[in-house]
Amino acid sequence: MTPDHEVVIIGAGFGASGAGIALQRRGIHDFIFVDKWGQVGGTWHANTYPGVAVDIPTFIYSFSYEQRGDWSRVFAPGEELRDTPTIWWTNTACGRSCG
């Protein structure tokens, strides 16, 4: 039996996004993300209660090579973090099937 993809990345949050970007930078493009939520955002899709926000300075949620300077606050709300992997996926053509 031949696998459908060279690499399977479990999850679709920050870590998975970083793994996908790293693979692309190394010339590996045959990969897929598998996440129980079926969409990007990771834990921020599970934690959507009113007032949810980060508990560390938001700038830490940026890759060294993909810094964001447009955070709304030092401790940004969960919605803002949930959307960040989507921005990375769009900007890096990392948006693969996620299911």
XYZ file of C-alpha atoms in Angstrom:
99
model
C 0.000 0.000 0.000
C 1.391 3.398 -1.004
C 0.790 6.360 1.336
C -1.236 9.284 -0.024
C 1.218 11.882 1.307
C 4.880 12.002 2.201
C 4.170 13.645 5.591
C 1.120 13.834 7.853
C 1.107 16.710 10.352
C -1.127 16.116 13.356
C -2.849 19.327 14.401
C -3.499 22.672 12.729
C -2.414 25.248 15.273
C 0.786 27.206 15.741
C 3.108 24.216 15.992
C 1.597 22.479 12.986
C 1.754 25.689 10.968
C 5.433 25.992 11.810
C 6.026 22.377 10.783
C 4.321 22.952 7.426
C 6.291 26.108 6.745
C 9.540 24.328 7.689
C 8.736 21.466 5.315
C 8.064 23.885 2.472
C 11.342 25.671 3.118
C 13.083 22.312 2.755
C 11.342 21.575 -0.540
C 8.785 19.116 0.831
C 5.315 19.981 -0.422
C 3.518 16.634 -0.241
C 1.975 16.871 3.217
C -1.421 17.110 4.848
C -2.694 18.476 8.161
C -5.066 16.354 10.236
C -6.889 18.136 13.037
C -9.952 17.169 15.044
C -11.480 20.608 14.463
C -11.154 20.315 10.697
C -9.764 23.837 10.413
C -6.756 25.916 11.421
C -6.410 27.590 14.783
C -5.567 24.773 17.157
C -6.531 25.176 20.787
C -8.051 28.578 20.111
C -11.008 26.852 18.410
C -11.655 24.808 21.548
C -11.400 27.777 23.916
C -13.999 30.294 22.789
C -15.542 31.375 26.075
C -16.143 35.109 26.694
C -12.981 37.002 27.579
C -10.525 34.266 26.595
C -7.083 35.749 25.997
C -3.422 34.786 26.116
C -1.600 34.682 29.439
C 1.812 35.597 28.028
C 2.750 38.595 25.869
C 1.230 38.059 22.442
C 4.407 38.769 20.479
C 5.650 35.362 21.661
C 3.020 33.832 19.350
C 5.075 34.768 16.281
C 7.723 32.818 14.439
C 11.153 34.458 14.327
C 10.865 34.626 10.541
C 7.238 35.807 10.501
C 6.925 38.526 13.131
C 3.619 40.262 13.634
C 3.608 43.823 14.845
C -0.094 44.480 14.552
C -1.427 42.769 17.686
C -4.312 44.689 19.207
C -3.012 44.322 22.772
C -0.074 42.941 24.714
C -2.388 40.122 25.872
C -4.535 39.639 22.770
C -7.991 38.042 22.792
C -8.433 34.431 21.709
C -10.156 35.351 18.447
C -7.043 37.172 17.312
C -4.862 34.145 18.080
C -7.302 31.808 16.370
C -6.990 33.799 13.138
C -3.180 34.010 13.134
C -2.431 30.509 11.738
C -4.956 31.224 8.970
C -2.962 34.317 8.001
C 0.286 32.297 7.926
C -1.296 29.538 5.861
C -2.609 32.037 3.338
C 0.665 33.961 3.086
C 2.834 30.849 2.703
C 0.605 28.627 0.559
C 0.579 26.264 3.525
C -3.201 25.812 3.387
C -3.530 22.114 2.761
C -6.469 19.834 3.400
C -7.350 19.725 7.053
C -9.796 17.148 8.282
